[in-house]
Structures are given as C-alpha cells and as structure tokens.
C-alpha cells in the first residue's frame, strides 16, 4: 500500500535465492549531500538509498520524478571502497564518486512480493 507522495517503481527479481520484492520511491528528496549524509537522511525518512539495480529500475519507470542530476546509491565500489556508485538521471549512466561529493538522494522502501 502506497503512502501519500510515494510511487510504485516495479518488481525487483530476487537473485541467489533472495525473494522478489516491490520497489517504492518515497516522496521527498535531498540535495547537496555527501554519501554519509545521504544515508543518514534516507534512514530518517524510514527508507534506504537504492541499490544500483533499483536505480536502473527507477530510471526506467519513474524518471520523471527525478531531477536531471546525479543521485547516490547505497553501494560502495567493490575494489575502491572510498568511491560510491550513483546514477545520472539526465543520461542514465551509472558512475562512481568519492564519499565527500555533494550529490542528490532519494529514499526507497521494499515490500516483499511473497
């Protein structure tokens, strides 16, 4: 069930034995925040930063609900943990920036599809 201002993004298929789940975009956003501040902000919204897969789904299905700028993900780079992945909502490109970079953030919540 959606709360006021939320938007349904779609179904994320589980991998490696994980359950499928529905992705919901929360209403608010923040800007000019480092990655640690973005994570803290998302938690204060009773949400989380989206993963890279979730950002791709949000770009595909709810692009119009985002400014055409760069948004943080929840995922640090695998081999360079000082860098964190994000998504550009103008071009669709995913790239990494350092944790101090001042970007935008949106929060999501997940609903088990089982």
PDB file of C-alpha atoms in Angstrom, residues 8 10-14 19-23 51 53-55 57 113:
ATOM      1  CA  UNK A   8       5.416   2.331  -7.233  1.00  0.00           C
ATOM      2  CA  UNK A  10       8.077  -2.067 -10.109  1.00  0.00           C
ATOM      3  CA  UNK A  11       9.203  -5.560  -9.207  1.00  0.00           C
ATOM      4  CA  UNK A  12      12.820  -6.458  -8.465  1.00  0.00           C
ATOM      5  CA  UNK A  13      13.515 -10.130  -9.095  1.00  0.00           C
ATOM      6  CA  UNK A  14      15.429 -11.864  -6.321  1.00  0.00           C
ATOM      7  CA  UNK A  19      12.871 -13.180  -2.567  1.00  0.00           C
ATOM      8  CA  UNK A  20      11.347 -10.934  -5.190  1.00  0.00           C
ATOM      9  CA  UNK A  21      10.170  -7.568  -3.876  1.00  0.00           C
ATOM     10  CA  UNK A  22       8.261  -4.466  -4.917  1.00  0.00           C
ATOM     11  CA  UNK A  23      10.156  -1.170  -5.015  1.00  0.00           C
ATOM     12  CA  UNK A  51      20.950  -0.146  -4.945  1.00  0.00           C
ATOM     13  CA  UNK A  53      19.722  -2.292  -9.778  1.00  0.00           C
ATOM     14  CA  UNK A  54      16.988  -0.280  -8.069  1.00  0.00           C
ATOM     15  CA  UNK A  55      18.316   2.989  -9.544  1.00  0.00           C
ATOM     16  CA  UNK A  57      14.526   0.442 -12.456  1.00  0.00           C
ATOM     17  CA  UNK A 113       6.448  -9.986  -3.067  1.00  0.00           C
TER      18      UNK A 113
END
